[in-house]
Coordinates of C-alpha atoms and ligand atoms in Angstrom, one line a residue:
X293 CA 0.0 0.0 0.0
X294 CA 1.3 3.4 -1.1
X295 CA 1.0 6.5 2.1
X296 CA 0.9 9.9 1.1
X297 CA 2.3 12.1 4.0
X298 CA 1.6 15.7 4.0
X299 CA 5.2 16.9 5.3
X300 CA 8.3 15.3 5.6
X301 CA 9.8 16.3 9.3
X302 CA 10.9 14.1 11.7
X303 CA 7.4 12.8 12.4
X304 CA 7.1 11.7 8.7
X305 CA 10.6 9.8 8.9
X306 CA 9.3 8.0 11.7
X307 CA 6.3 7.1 10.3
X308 CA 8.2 5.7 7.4
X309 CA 10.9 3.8 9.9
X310 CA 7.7 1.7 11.1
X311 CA 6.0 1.4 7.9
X312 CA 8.5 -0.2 5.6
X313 CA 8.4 -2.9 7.5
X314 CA 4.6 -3.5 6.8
X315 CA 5.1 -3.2 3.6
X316 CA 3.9 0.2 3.1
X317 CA 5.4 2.6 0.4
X318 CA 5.6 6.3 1.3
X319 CA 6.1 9.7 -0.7
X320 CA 6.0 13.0 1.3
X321 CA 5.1 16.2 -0.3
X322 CA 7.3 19.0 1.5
X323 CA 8.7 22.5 -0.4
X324 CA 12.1 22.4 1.7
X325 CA 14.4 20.4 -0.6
X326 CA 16.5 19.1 2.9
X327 CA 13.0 17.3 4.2
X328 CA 14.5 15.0 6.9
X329 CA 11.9 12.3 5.7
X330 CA 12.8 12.5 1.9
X331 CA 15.5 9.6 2.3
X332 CA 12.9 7.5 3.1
X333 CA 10.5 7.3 0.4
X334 CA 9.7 9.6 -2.7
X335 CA 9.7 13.1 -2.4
X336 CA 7.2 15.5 -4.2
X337 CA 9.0 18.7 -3.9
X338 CA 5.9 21.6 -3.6
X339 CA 4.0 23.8 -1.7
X340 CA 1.0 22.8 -0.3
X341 CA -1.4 24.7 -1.9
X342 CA 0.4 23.5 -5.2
X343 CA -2.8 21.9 -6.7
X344 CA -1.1 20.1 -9.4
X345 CA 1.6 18.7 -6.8
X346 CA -1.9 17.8 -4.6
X347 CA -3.0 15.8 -7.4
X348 CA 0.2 13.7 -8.3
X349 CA 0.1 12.7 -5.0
X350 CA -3.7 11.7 -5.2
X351 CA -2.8 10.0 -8.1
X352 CA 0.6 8.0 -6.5
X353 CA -1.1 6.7 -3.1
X354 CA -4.1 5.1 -1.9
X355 CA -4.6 7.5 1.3
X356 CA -3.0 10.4 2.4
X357 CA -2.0 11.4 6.4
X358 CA -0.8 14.5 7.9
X359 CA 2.3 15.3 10.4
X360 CA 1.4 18.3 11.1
X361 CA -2.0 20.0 11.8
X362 CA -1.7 23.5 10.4
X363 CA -1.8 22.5 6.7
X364 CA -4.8 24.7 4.7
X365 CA -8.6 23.9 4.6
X366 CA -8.3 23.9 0.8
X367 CA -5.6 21.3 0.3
X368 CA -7.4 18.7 2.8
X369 CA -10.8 19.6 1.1
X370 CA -8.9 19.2 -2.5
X371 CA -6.9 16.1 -1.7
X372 CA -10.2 14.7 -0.1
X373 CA -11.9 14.5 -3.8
X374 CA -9.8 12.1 -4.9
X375 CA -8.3 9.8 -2.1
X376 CA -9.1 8.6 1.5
X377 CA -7.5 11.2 4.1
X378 CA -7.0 10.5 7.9
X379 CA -7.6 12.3 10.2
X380 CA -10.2 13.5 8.2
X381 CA -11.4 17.5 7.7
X382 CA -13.5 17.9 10.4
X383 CA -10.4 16.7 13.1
X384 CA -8.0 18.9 10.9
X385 CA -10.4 21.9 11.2
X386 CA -11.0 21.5 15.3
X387 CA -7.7 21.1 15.9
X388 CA -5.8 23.8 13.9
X389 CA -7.6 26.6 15.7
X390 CA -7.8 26.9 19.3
X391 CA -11.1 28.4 19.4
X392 CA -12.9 25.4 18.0
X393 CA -10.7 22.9 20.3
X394 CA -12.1 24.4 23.1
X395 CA -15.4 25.1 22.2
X396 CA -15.4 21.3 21.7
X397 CA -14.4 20.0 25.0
X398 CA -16.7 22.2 26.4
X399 CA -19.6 20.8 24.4
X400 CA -18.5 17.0 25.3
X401 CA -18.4 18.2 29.0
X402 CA -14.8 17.9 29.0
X403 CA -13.0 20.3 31.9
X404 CA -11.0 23.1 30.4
X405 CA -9.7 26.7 31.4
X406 CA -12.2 29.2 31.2
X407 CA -11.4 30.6 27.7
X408 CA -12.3 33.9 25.7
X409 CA -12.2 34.8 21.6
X410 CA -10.2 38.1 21.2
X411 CA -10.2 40.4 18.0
X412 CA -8.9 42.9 19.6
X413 CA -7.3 44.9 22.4
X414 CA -10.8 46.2 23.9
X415 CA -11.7 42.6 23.5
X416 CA -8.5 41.5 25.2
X417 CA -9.5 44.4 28.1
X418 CA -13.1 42.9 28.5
X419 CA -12.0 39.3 28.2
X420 CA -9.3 39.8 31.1
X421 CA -11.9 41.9 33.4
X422 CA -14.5 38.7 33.3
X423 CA -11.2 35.8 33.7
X424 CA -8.9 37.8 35.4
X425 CA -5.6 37.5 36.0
X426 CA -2.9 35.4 35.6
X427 CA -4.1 34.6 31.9
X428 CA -2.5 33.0 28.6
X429 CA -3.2 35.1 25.5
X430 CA -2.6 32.6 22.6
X431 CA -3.1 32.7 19.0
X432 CA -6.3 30.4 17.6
X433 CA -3.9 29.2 15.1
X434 CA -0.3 28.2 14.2
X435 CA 1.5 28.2 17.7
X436 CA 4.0 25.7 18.6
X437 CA 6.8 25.3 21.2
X438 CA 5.5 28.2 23.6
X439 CA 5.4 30.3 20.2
X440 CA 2.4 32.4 20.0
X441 CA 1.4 33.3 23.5
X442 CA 1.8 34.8 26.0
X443 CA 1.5 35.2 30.0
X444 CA -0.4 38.3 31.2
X445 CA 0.4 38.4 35.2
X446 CA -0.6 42.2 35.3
X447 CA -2.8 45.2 34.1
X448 CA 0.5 46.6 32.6
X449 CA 1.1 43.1 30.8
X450 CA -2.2 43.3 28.9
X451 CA -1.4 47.1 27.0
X452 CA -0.1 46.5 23.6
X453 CA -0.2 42.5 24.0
X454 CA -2.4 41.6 21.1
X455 CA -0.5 44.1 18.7
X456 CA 2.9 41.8 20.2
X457 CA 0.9 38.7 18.9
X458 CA 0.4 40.5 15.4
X459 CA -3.6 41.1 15.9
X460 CA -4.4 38.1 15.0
X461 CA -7.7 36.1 16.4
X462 CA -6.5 34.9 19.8
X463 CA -8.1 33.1 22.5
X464 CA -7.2 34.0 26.6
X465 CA -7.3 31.8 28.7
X466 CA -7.5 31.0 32.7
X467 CA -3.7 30.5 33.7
X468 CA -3.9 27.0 34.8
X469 CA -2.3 26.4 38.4
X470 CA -1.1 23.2 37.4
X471 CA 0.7 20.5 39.0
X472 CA 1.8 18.6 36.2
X473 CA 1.2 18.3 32.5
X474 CA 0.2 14.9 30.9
X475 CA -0.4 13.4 28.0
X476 CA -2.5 10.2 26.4
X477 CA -2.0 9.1 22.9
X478 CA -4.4 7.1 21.9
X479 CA -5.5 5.4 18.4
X480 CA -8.4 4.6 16.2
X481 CA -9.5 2.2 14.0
X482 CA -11.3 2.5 10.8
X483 CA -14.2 0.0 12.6
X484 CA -13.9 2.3 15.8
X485 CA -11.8 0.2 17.9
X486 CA -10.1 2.3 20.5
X487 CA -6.7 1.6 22.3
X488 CA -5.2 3.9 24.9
X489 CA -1.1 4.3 25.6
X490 CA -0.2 4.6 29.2
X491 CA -0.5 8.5 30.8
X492 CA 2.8 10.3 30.0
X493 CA 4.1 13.0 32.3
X494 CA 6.2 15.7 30.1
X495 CA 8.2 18.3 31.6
X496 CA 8.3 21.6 29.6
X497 CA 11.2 23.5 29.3
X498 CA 10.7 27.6 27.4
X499 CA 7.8 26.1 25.9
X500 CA 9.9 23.0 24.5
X501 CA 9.2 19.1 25.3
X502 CA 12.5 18.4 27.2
X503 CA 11.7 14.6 29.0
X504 CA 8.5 12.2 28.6
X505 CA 7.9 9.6 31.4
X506 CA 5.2 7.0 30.9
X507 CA 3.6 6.3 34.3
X508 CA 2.6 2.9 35.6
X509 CA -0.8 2.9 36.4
X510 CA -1.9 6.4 36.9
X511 CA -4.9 7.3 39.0
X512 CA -6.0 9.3 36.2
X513 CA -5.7 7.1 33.3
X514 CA -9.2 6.2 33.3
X515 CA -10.4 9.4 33.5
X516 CA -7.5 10.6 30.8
X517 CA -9.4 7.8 28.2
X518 CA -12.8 8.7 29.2
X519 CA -12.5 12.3 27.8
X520 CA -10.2 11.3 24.9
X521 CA -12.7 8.4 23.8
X522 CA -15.8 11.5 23.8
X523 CA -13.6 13.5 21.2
X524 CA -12.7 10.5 19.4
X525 CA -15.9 9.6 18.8
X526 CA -17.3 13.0 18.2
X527 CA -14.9 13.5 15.6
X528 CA -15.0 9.8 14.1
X529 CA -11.3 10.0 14.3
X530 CA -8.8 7.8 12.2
X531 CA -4.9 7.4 13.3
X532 CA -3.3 8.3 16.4
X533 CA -4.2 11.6 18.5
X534 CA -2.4 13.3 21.5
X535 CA -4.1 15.0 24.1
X536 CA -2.6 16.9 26.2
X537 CA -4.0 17.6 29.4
X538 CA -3.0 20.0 32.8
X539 CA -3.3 18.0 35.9
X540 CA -4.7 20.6 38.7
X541 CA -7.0 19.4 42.0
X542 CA -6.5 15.8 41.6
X543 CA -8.1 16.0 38.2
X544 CA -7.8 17.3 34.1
X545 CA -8.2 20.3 32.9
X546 CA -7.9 19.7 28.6
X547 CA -5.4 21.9 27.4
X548 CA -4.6 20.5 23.4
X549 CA -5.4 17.8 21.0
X550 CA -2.5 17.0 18.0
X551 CA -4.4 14.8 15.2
X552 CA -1.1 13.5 15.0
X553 CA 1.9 11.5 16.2
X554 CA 3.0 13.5 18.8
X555 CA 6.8 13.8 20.5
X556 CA 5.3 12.9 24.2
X557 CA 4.9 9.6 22.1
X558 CA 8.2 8.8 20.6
X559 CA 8.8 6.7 23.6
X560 CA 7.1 4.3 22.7
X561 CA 9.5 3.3 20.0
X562 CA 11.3 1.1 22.1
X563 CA 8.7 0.9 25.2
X564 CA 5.5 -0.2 23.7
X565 CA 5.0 -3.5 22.1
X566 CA 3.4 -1.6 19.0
X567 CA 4.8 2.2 18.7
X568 CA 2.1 5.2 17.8
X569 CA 4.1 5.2 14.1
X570 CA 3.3 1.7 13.8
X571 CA -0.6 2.4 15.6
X572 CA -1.1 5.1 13.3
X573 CA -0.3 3.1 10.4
X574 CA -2.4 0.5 11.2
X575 CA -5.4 2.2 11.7
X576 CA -5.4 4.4 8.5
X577 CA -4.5 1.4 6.4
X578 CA -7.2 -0.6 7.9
X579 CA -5.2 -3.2 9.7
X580 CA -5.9 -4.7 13.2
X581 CA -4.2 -2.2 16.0
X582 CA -1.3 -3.8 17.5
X583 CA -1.1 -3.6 21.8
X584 CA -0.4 -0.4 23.2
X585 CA 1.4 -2.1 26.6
X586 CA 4.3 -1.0 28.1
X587 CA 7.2 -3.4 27.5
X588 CA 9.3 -2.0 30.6
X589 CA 9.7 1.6 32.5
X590 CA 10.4 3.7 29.5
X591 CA 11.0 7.8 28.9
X592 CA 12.0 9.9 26.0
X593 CA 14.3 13.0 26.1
X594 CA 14.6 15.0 23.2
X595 CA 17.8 16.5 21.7
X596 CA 17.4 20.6 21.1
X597 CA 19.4 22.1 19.0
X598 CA 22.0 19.1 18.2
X599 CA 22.5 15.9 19.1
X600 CA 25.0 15.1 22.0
X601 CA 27.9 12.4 21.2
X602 CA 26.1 9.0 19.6
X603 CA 28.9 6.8 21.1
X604 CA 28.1 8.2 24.5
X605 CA 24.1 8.0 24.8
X606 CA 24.2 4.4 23.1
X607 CA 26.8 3.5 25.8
X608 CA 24.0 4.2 28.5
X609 CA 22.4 0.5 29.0
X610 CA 18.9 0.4 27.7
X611 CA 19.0 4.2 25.6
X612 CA 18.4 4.0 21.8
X613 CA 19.3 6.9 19.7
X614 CA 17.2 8.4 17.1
X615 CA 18.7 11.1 14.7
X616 CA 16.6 12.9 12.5
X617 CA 19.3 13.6 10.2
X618 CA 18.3 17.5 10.6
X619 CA 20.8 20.7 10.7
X620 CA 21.6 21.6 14.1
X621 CA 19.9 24.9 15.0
X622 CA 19.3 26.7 18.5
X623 CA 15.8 25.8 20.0
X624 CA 15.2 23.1 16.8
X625 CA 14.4 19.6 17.4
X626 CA 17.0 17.4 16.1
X627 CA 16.4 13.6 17.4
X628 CA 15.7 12.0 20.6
X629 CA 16.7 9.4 23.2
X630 CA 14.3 6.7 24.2
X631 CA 15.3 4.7 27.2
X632 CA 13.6 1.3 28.8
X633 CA 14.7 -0.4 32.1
X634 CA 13.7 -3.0 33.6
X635 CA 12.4 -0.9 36.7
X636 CA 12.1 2.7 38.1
X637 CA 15.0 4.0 40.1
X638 CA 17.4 2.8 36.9
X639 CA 14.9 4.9 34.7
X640 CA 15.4 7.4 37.3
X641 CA 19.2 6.8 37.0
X642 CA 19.2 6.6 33.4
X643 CA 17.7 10.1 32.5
X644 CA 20.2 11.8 34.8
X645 CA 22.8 10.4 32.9
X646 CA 21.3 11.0 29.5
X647 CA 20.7 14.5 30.7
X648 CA 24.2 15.1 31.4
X649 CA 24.8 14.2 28.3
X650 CA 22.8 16.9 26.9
X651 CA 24.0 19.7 29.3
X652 CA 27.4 18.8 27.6
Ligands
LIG46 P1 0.4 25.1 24.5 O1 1.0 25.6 23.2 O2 -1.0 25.4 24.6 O3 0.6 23.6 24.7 O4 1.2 25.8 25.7 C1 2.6 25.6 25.9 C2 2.9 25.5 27.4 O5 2.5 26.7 28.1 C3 2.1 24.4 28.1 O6 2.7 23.1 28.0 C4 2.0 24.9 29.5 O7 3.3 24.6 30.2 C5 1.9 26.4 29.4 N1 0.5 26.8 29.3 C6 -0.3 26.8 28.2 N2 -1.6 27.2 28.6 C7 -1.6 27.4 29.9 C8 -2.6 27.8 30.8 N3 -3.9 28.0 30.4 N4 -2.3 27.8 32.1 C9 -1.0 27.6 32.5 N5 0.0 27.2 31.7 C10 -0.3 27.1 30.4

């Protein structure tokens, strides 16, 4: 079966690292000519709103998938006439715009911070009287890494913000007191079936993943699948999602979804029987989902800006290495370390060294 993948990051080489050996075929439409995925399958060099580029692909796979969310309306809705797409344009649609991501956990009863649609700075002003203060002025779309927002902690922080974030539609939110950030991948099949991955805690650093711990049997797993499942099912999702999720009170406050792979899932690579790559594979070429158990303690630390000495973090029992092949660049994700042990304290062990590594 032939996979078109709109993009061809690091999430799209990965995808293609699980897929070959399924037998799967993949060609990734990217315009940068260094696409870290291109190596690993065929490579339509285009924009994507190149509609004759759109339609090669159509013509070269039998369904596309996405590995990154902000990709246009129009080339979902044109790609769409011609070949399967998963996620489909509805998940695409909620999940590229904060707004709507919101608005729909609130509508499946799904805790989230109190949140407000801004247009503008009198907006912002009326917004900020009625939620008060600390807040997180974000824009509805495009934000990554931390980029895109911003935290108002005073009356003086809120003049001039929303010209700082371009006047753009925003959304503010409730600043969440939170005492932990989690997240649950989960996946779904074509027929509906549902599996979960264990919680994973992430620890954020300037707005950056830095370390992913799965848990063992977290209090709020069930919880954690209960909310994801409603949006799954709302949405009748296909592939993998992450949803990311503040923990605050003994309980969830929904921050994001990614209709994606996500990096607080790379981990699984080594420490699941069947990875999200493989999952989301699976369910998008309408193949029975593999198990989503734990094989081991397991956590992922990503590499920013280079990658630290190979020799030296595959010397570290139980670490594997993965290298995107990307130019180092300041505050740019360039590959990641997953590690499984057989219990905690080594895991504990293990991610000091490997983040020793990375302080150099
Ligand atoms: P996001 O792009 O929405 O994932 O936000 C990036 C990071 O900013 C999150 O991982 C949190 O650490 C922090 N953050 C975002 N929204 C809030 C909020 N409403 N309250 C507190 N912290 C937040």
């Amino acid at each position: 079966m032939k996979i078109g993948v709109i993009g061809g990051g690091q999430l799209g080489r990965m995808l293609a690292l699980a897929g070959t050996p399924l037998g799967l075929e993949f060609t990734f439409l990217d315009p940068a000519v260094d696409a870290c995925a291109a190596p690993l399958g065929q490579h339509l060099l285009a924009g994507y709103d190149d509609q004759d580029a759109l339609r090669r692909l159509a013509d070269a796979v039998d369904l596309v998938t996405f590995e990154f969310e902000s990709v246009p309306a129009e080339t979902v809705a044109f790609l769409s006439q011609f070949v399967p797409v998963y996620p489909g344009a509805e998940a695409l649609r909620i999940a590229r715009d904060r707004l709507f991501e919101k608005s729909l956990f609130r509508d499946l009863g799904i805790p989230t911070p109190a949140f407000a649609d801004i247009h503008s700075q009198a907006d912002l002003q009326a917004a900020v009287a009625s939620i008060g203060l600390p807040a997180v002025l974000k824009t509805r779309t495009l934000g990554y890494d931390g980029k895109g927002q911003k935290v108002l902690r005073s009356e003086q922080d809120v003049v001039g913000t929303f010209a700082e974030l371009g006047e753009v539609p925003c959304l503010l939110e409730g600043f969440v007191p939170f005492t932990g950030e989690v997240s649950l991948i989960a996946v779904r099949a074509r027929d509906g079936e549902t599996r979960f991955y264990p919680l994973v805690h992430n620890t954020h650093d300037s707005g950056i993943l830095r370390l992913s711990v799965a848990s063992q049997a977290h209090p709020l797993q069930g919880l954690a699948e209960d909310y994801v499942g409603r949006v799954l099912k709302a949405l009748d999702y296909v592939g993998v999602m992450a949803f990311e999720f503040f923990e605050v009170d003994g309980g969830l406050k929904a921050n994001e979804i990614a209709p994606r792979v996500h990096n607080s899932g790379h981990w699984t690579i080594e420490g699941a029987e069947s990875s999200q790559f493989e999952n989301h594979l699976r369910a998008i070429a309408g193949l029975p989902l593999g198990s989503t158990a734990k094989v081991g303690e397991s956590a992922m630390l990503n590499f920013i800006g280079e990658v630290p000495p190979v020799a030296s973090v595959v010397s570290i029992d139980g670490c594997h290495v993965h290298h995107y092949g990307k130019a180092f660049k300041a505050g740019r994700k360039v590959g990641h370390a997953t590690l499984r042990c057989a219990d905690l304290p080594t895991l504990k062990a293990r991610i000091a060294d490997v983040e020793a590594l990375i302080a150099g």
